Amino acid sequence: MKRDTNITSVPARAIDVGYANTKFTCGRKQVNGINMVHADLFPSITATLRPNATFMHAPGTHGADGCITEVNGVPHFAGRGVDMHLKGVQPRHVMKDYCTSPSYLALMRGAMHYMLEDAGNPQEMAIEHLTVGLPLNTYLEYRDRLRSIVVDRHEVVSPDPSIGARHVTVVDASVMVQPMGALYNYGLTHPDFNLSGWNLVIDVGGGTIDFLVARDKAPNYERSGAHPESMLACASAVAKMINPSLRGQYSIIQEIDAAIRERKETIRISGVEYAMSDFSGAISDVLRGGYNAMLDTIGALEDFHSILVCGGGGAVFYDFLREQHPELRPRLRIDAGAAFSNVRGFQIVAEYTQRMGSANR
């Protein structure tokens, strides 16, 4: 990190705005003597605030954990405390043009808010290179537009009046397909993993199941793609079985999603205890739909040396594959830090790109 009297400059950062969570990096930190990419997350949902209304949550409280950003004249709140600003019914939709929405921009600036906090809340920060990602089904159509949104000077307002408005200038940016980040991260942190030859990466996120086919780290886009139903669809299927009206209630969908990912035996909804095993069939149906859609695009699986499963729902899909398709077990791998696989890979790419840019100047 480089400081002068006016600006704090950092060489490389990464943001992965997903449908369930927004992941971000704050560079590298020493953990038990190991130099690691530091990553964190917060929920991928924003609250619309009333213009000119008094902010009701005091600094340091949960409701103030986040930032306010204005998009098209409308103030949005994004961060870990967003649940304190949401209405009772908050539908979640998987939209093709998600990366152009006000919510996406507010979430990206929410990630910048936490980067600013990590740097000591400077009034001005410059990120020399920022890497972001898109699902495979929207990458080719929206990568240039997203880059033009990212490379800008962004205002990020803290709810704490003693901090107030700060600005982050993104000097340069790159857009990657999300599963490619996981391939770089896993391949470079696991010496026994062979990045050469054919590999399949299955990125199980909140809104999509992305599948990336790569040979020698180069994507084969004809065999790659995305299925628009993933962990949020699993949670919605469970909610529908309990009571269809629950599907639009953010907090309940979050609880169900956590119960699925954490393999809880029971879940308590509206004062009633439900056994999660009662919903295993509905969850498997959603995952099977994603698996079958993947096969329709990929074709045969025999030529893959390894099948890497990652993403926030990676462990759930990994268990599904092991149970439903035991013949795949010898080639299956899962990233232990599955939720941060992509964004850590983005950070690696941002660091490399920034170094190359500096060397060529």
Coordinates of C-alpha atoms in Angstrom, one line a residue:
M1 CA 0.0 0.0 0.0
K2 CA 1.4 3.4 -1.0
R3 CA 0.3 6.6 0.7
D4 CA 0.9 10.3 0.1
T5 CA -0.9 13.3 1.6
N6 CA -3.8 13.1 -0.8
I7 CA -4.4 9.5 -1.8
T8 CA -3.9 5.9 -0.8
S9 CA -2.9 3.7 -3.7
V10 CA -3.1 -0.1 -3.8
P11 CA -1.8 -2.2 -6.7
A12 CA -4.4 -5.0 -7.0
R13 CA -7.9 -5.9 -5.7
A14 CA -10.7 -8.2 -6.7
I15 CA -14.5 -8.2 -6.4
D16 CA -16.9 -11.1 -7.2
V17 CA -20.5 -9.9 -7.0
G18 CA -22.6 -13.1 -6.9
Y19 CA -26.4 -13.6 -6.6
A20 CA -26.1 -14.8 -3.0
N21 CA -22.9 -13.1 -1.6
T22 CA -20.5 -10.4 -2.7
K23 CA -16.8 -11.5 -2.2
F24 CA -13.9 -9.1 -2.2
T25 CA -10.2 -9.1 -1.4
C26 CA -8.0 -6.7 0.7
G27 CA -4.7 -7.7 -0.8
R28 CA -2.5 -10.2 1.1
K29 CA -1.9 -10.8 4.7
Q30 CA 0.3 -13.1 6.8
V31 CA -1.6 -16.0 8.4
N32 CA 0.5 -18.4 10.5
G33 CA 3.5 -17.3 8.5
I34 CA 1.8 -17.9 5.1
N35 CA 1.3 -15.0 2.7
M36 CA -2.4 -15.5 1.8
V37 CA -5.0 -13.5 -0.2
H38 CA -7.3 -12.0 2.3
A39 CA -11.0 -12.3 1.3
D40 CA -14.3 -11.6 2.9
L41 CA -18.0 -11.4 2.0
F42 CA -21.4 -9.9 2.7
P43 CA -24.9 -10.6 1.4
S44 CA -25.7 -9.7 -2.2
I45 CA -28.8 -7.8 -1.6
T46 CA -29.3 -4.0 -1.2
A47 CA -31.9 -1.9 0.5
T48 CA -33.4 1.3 -1.1
L49 CA -33.3 4.1 1.4
R50 CA -35.7 7.1 1.5
P51 CA -34.0 10.2 0.0
N52 CA -33.1 12.8 2.6
A53 CA -34.3 10.6 5.4
T54 CA -32.4 10.5 8.7
F55 CA -30.2 7.4 9.0
M56 CA -31.5 5.6 12.0
H57 CA -28.6 3.3 13.0
A58 CA -25.8 4.6 15.2
P59 CA -22.1 4.1 14.2
G60 CA -20.9 0.7 15.4
T61 CA -24.3 -1.0 15.4
H62 CA -25.2 -3.9 13.1
G63 CA -27.5 -1.6 11.0
A64 CA -24.6 0.7 10.3
D65 CA -22.3 -2.1 9.1
G66 CA -22.1 -1.1 5.4
C67 CA -22.3 1.9 3.2
I68 CA -24.6 4.2 1.3
T69 CA -24.2 4.8 -2.4
E70 CA -26.4 6.8 -4.7
V71 CA -27.3 5.3 -8.0
N72 CA -29.5 7.3 -10.4
G73 CA -30.5 9.6 -7.6
V74 CA -31.6 6.8 -5.3
P75 CA -29.7 5.9 -2.1
H76 CA -28.9 2.2 -1.6
F77 CA -27.5 0.5 1.4
A78 CA -25.1 -2.5 1.0
G79 CA -23.2 -4.4 3.6
R80 CA -23.4 -6.9 6.4
G81 CA -26.1 -4.9 8.2
V82 CA -28.5 -4.8 5.2
D83 CA -31.1 -7.1 6.9
M84 CA -31.9 -4.1 9.2
H85 CA -33.1 -2.1 6.2
L86 CA -35.1 -4.6 4.2
K87 CA -38.9 -5.0 4.0
G88 CA -40.5 -8.3 5.0
V89 CA -41.0 -9.4 1.4
Q90 CA -37.8 -9.2 -0.7
P91 CA -37.9 -11.4 -3.8
R92 CA -34.6 -12.7 -5.3
H93 CA -34.3 -12.8 -9.1
V94 CA -31.6 -14.1 -11.3
M95 CA -31.4 -11.5 -14.1
K96 CA -29.3 -11.8 -17.3
D97 CA -28.4 -8.1 -17.1
Y98 CA -27.6 -8.2 -13.4
C99 CA -24.2 -6.5 -13.8
T100 CA -25.8 -3.4 -15.2
S101 CA -28.4 -3.0 -12.4
P102 CA -28.3 -0.3 -9.6
S103 CA -28.1 -3.2 -7.1
Y104 CA -24.9 -4.6 -8.7
L105 CA -23.2 -1.2 -8.6
A106 CA -24.2 -0.6 -5.0
L107 CA -22.8 -4.0 -4.1
M108 CA -19.5 -3.4 -5.9
R109 CA -19.2 -0.1 -3.9
G110 CA -20.1 -2.0 -0.8
A111 CA -17.0 -4.1 -1.4
M112 CA -15.0 -0.9 -1.8
H113 CA -16.3 0.3 1.5
Y114 CA -14.8 -2.7 3.3
M115 CA -11.5 -2.2 1.3
L116 CA -11.5 1.4 2.5
E117 CA -12.1 0.3 6.1
D118 CA -9.2 -2.2 5.8
A119 CA -6.9 0.7 4.6
G120 CA -7.9 2.9 7.5
N121 CA -10.7 4.9 5.8
P122 CA -8.7 7.3 3.6
Q123 CA -10.7 9.9 1.8
E124 CA -9.3 8.9 -1.5
M125 CA -8.1 5.5 -2.7
A126 CA -6.8 4.4 -6.1
I127 CA -6.9 0.7 -7.2
E128 CA -4.4 0.3 -9.9
H129 CA -6.0 -2.9 -11.2
L130 CA -9.3 -4.4 -10.2
T131 CA -10.5 -7.8 -11.5
V132 CA -14.2 -8.7 -11.4
G133 CA -16.1 -11.6 -12.8
L134 CA -19.2 -12.7 -14.7
P135 CA -21.1 -15.9 -15.2
L136 CA -20.4 -17.8 -18.4
N137 CA -23.9 -17.2 -19.8
T138 CA -23.4 -13.4 -19.7
Y139 CA -19.7 -12.9 -20.1
L140 CA -19.4 -12.3 -23.8
E141 CA -22.3 -10.0 -23.9
Y142 CA -21.6 -7.8 -20.9
R143 CA -17.8 -7.9 -20.2
D144 CA -17.0 -4.7 -22.0
R145 CA -20.0 -2.9 -20.5
L146 CA -19.1 -4.0 -17.0
R147 CA -15.5 -2.9 -17.4
S148 CA -16.7 0.6 -18.4
I149 CA -18.8 0.7 -15.3
V150 CA -15.9 -0.4 -13.0
V151 CA -13.3 1.9 -14.4
D152 CA -14.5 5.1 -12.7
R153 CA -14.3 7.3 -9.6
H154 CA -16.8 5.9 -7.2
E155 CA -18.3 7.7 -4.2
V156 CA -18.7 5.5 -1.1
V157 CA -20.5 7.1 1.9
S158 CA -20.1 5.7 5.4
P159 CA -23.1 5.9 7.8
D160 CA -20.6 7.2 10.3
P161 CA -20.8 11.1 9.9
S162 CA -17.2 11.4 11.2
I163 CA -16.1 9.4 8.2
G164 CA -18.7 10.5 5.6
A165 CA -18.0 10.4 1.8
R166 CA -14.9 8.7 0.4
H167 CA -13.9 8.0 -3.1
V168 CA -12.3 5.0 -4.9
T169 CA -10.8 5.5 -8.3
V170 CA -10.3 2.3 -10.4
V171 CA -7.5 3.0 -12.8
D172 CA -7.7 -0.2 -14.8
A173 CA -9.9 -3.3 -14.7
S174 CA -10.3 -6.8 -16.2
V175 CA -13.4 -9.0 -16.4
M176 CA -13.0 -12.8 -16.1
V177 CA -15.4 -15.7 -16.3
Q178 CA -16.0 -16.6 -12.7
P179 CA -14.9 -20.3 -12.7
M180 CA -11.6 -19.3 -14.3
G181 CA -10.7 -17.6 -11.0
A182 CA -11.2 -20.9 -9.2
L183 CA -9.0 -22.8 -11.7
Y184 CA -6.1 -20.3 -11.2
N185 CA -6.5 -20.2 -7.4
Y186 CA -6.6 -24.0 -6.9
G187 CA -4.0 -24.8 -9.5
L188 CA -1.5 -22.3 -8.1
T189 CA -2.1 -23.3 -4.5
H190 CA -2.1 -27.1 -4.9
P191 CA 1.2 -28.3 -6.5
D192 CA -0.3 -31.8 -7.1
F193 CA -3.0 -30.3 -9.3
N194 CA -2.2 -30.5 -13.0
L195 CA -3.3 -27.4 -14.9
S196 CA -2.3 -28.9 -18.2
G197 CA -4.6 -31.1 -20.2
W198 CA -8.4 -31.0 -20.0
N199 CA -10.0 -29.9 -16.7
L200 CA -13.6 -29.1 -15.8
V201 CA -14.5 -26.5 -13.2
I202 CA -18.1 -26.5 -11.7
D203 CA -18.8 -23.2 -9.9
V204 CA -22.0 -23.6 -7.8
G205 CA -23.1 -20.1 -6.8
G206 CA -26.3 -18.6 -5.5
G207 CA -28.0 -18.0 -8.8
T208 CA -26.1 -20.1 -11.4
I209 CA -24.2 -23.3 -11.8
D210 CA -21.3 -22.4 -14.1
F211 CA -19.2 -25.0 -15.9
L212 CA -15.9 -24.2 -17.5
V213 CA -14.0 -26.5 -19.7
A214 CA -10.3 -25.6 -20.0
R215 CA -7.3 -27.1 -21.7
D216 CA -3.9 -25.9 -20.5
K217 CA -5.7 -23.0 -18.7
A218 CA -7.4 -21.9 -21.9
P219 CA -11.2 -21.9 -21.9
N220 CA -13.2 -23.9 -24.5
Y221 CA -16.3 -21.7 -24.7
E222 CA -18.2 -24.1 -26.9
R223 CA -18.2 -26.7 -24.1
S224 CA -18.7 -24.2 -21.3
G225 CA -21.8 -22.5 -20.0
A226 CA -24.2 -21.8 -17.1
H227 CA -27.5 -23.1 -15.8
P228 CA -29.7 -20.4 -14.2
E229 CA -30.8 -22.4 -11.2
S230 CA -28.6 -23.1 -8.2
M231 CA -28.6 -22.7 -4.4
L232 CA -31.2 -20.0 -4.3
A233 CA -33.4 -22.3 -6.4
C234 CA -32.8 -25.1 -3.9
A235 CA -33.8 -22.8 -1.0
S236 CA -36.9 -21.7 -3.0
A237 CA -37.9 -25.3 -3.6
V238 CA -37.8 -26.0 0.1
A239 CA -39.7 -22.9 1.0
K240 CA -42.4 -23.8 -1.6
M241 CA -42.9 -27.2 0.1
I242 CA -43.3 -25.5 3.5
N243 CA -45.5 -22.6 2.3
P244 CA -45.3 -21.0 -1.2
S245 CA -45.6 -17.5 0.2
L246 CA -42.2 -17.9 2.0
R247 CA -40.3 -17.8 -1.3
G248 CA -40.3 -14.0 -1.3
Q249 CA -39.1 -13.6 2.3
Y250 CA -35.4 -12.8 2.3
S251 CA -34.6 -13.8 5.9
I252 CA -36.3 -17.2 5.5
I253 CA -34.6 -18.0 2.2
Q254 CA -31.3 -17.1 3.9
E255 CA -32.0 -19.5 6.8
I256 CA -33.0 -22.3 4.4
D257 CA -29.9 -21.7 2.2
A258 CA -27.7 -21.8 5.3
A259 CA -29.3 -25.0 6.5
I260 CA -28.7 -26.6 3.1
R261 CA -25.1 -25.5 2.8
E262 CA -24.3 -26.4 6.4
R263 CA -26.0 -29.7 6.2
K264 CA -28.2 -29.0 9.2
E265 CA -30.6 -31.8 10.3
T266 CA -33.5 -29.5 11.1
I267 CA -34.7 -26.0 10.5
R268 CA -37.1 -23.9 12.5
I269 CA -39.6 -21.9 10.4
S270 CA -42.5 -19.9 11.9
G271 CA -42.1 -21.8 15.1
V272 CA -42.2 -25.2 13.5
E273 CA -39.3 -27.6 13.4
Y274 CA -38.8 -29.3 10.0
A275 CA -36.4 -32.2 9.2
M276 CA -34.1 -31.2 6.3
S277 CA -34.2 -34.8 5.1
D278 CA -37.8 -34.3 4.1
F279 CA -36.6 -31.9 1.4
S280 CA -33.7 -33.8 0.1
G281 CA -35.6 -34.9 -3.0
A282 CA -36.5 -31.4 -4.0
I283 CA -32.9 -30.2 -3.5
S284 CA -31.6 -33.1 -5.6
D285 CA -34.1 -32.3 -8.3
V286 CA -32.7 -28.8 -8.7
L287 CA -29.1 -30.0 -8.6
R288 CA -29.9 -32.8 -11.1
G289 CA -31.3 -30.2 -13.5
G290 CA -28.0 -28.3 -13.4
Y291 CA -26.0 -31.5 -13.9
N292 CA -28.1 -32.6 -16.9
A293 CA -27.9 -29.1 -18.4
M294 CA -24.1 -29.2 -18.0
L295 CA -23.9 -32.6 -19.8
D296 CA -26.0 -31.3 -22.6
T297 CA -23.3 -28.7 -23.3
I298 CA -20.2 -30.5 -22.2
G299 CA -20.9 -33.9 -23.7
A300 CA -18.8 -36.8 -22.5
L301 CA -16.8 -36.5 -19.2
E302 CA -14.2 -39.1 -20.0
D303 CA -11.6 -36.7 -21.3
F304 CA -11.2 -34.6 -18.1
H305 CA -8.2 -35.3 -15.9
S306 CA -9.9 -33.5 -12.9
I307 CA -13.3 -32.1 -12.1
L308 CA -13.0 -29.2 -9.6
V309 CA -16.1 -28.1 -7.7
C310 CA -16.1 -24.7 -6.1
G311 CA -18.5 -21.8 -5.1
G312 CA -20.6 -21.2 -2.1
G313 CA -22.7 -24.2 -2.8
G314 CA -19.7 -26.3 -4.0
A315 CA -19.8 -28.7 -1.0
V316 CA -23.5 -29.5 -1.6
F317 CA -23.0 -30.2 -5.3
Y318 CA -19.8 -32.2 -4.5
D319 CA -21.8 -34.5 -2.2
F320 CA -24.5 -34.8 -4.8
L321 CA -22.0 -35.9 -7.5
R322 CA -20.3 -38.4 -5.1
E323 CA -23.7 -40.0 -4.2
Q324 CA -25.4 -39.9 -7.6
H325 CA -22.4 -40.5 -9.8
P326 CA -19.8 -42.5 -7.8
E327 CA -17.8 -43.2 -11.0
L328 CA -16.7 -39.6 -10.9
R329 CA -15.2 -39.9 -7.4
P330 CA -11.5 -40.6 -8.4
R331 CA -11.4 -37.3 -10.4
L332 CA -13.5 -35.1 -8.2
R333 CA -11.8 -32.3 -6.2
I334 CA -13.2 -29.5 -4.0
D335 CA -11.6 -26.3 -2.9
A336 CA -11.7 -26.1 0.9
G337 CA -12.3 -22.4 0.7
A338 CA -14.9 -22.9 -2.0
A339 CA -16.8 -19.6 -1.4
F340 CA -13.7 -17.6 -2.1
S341 CA -12.2 -19.7 -4.9
N342 CA -13.1 -17.3 -7.7
V343 CA -12.2 -14.0 -6.0
R344 CA -8.9 -15.3 -4.8
G345 CA -8.1 -16.3 -8.4
F346 CA -9.2 -12.8 -9.5
Q347 CA -6.7 -11.3 -7.1
I348 CA -3.9 -13.4 -8.5
V349 CA -4.8 -12.2 -12.0
A350 CA -5.1 -8.6 -10.8
E351 CA -1.6 -8.8 -9.2
Y352 CA 0.0 -10.3 -12.3
T353 CA -1.7 -7.8 -14.7
Q354 CA -0.7 -4.8 -12.5
R355 CA 2.9 -6.1 -12.4
M356 CA 3.1 -6.5 -16.1
G357 CA 1.6 -3.1 -16.7
S358 CA 4.1 -1.5 -14.3
A359 CA 7.0 -3.3 -16.0
N360 CA 5.9 -2.0 -19.4
R361 CA 5.5 1.6 -18.4

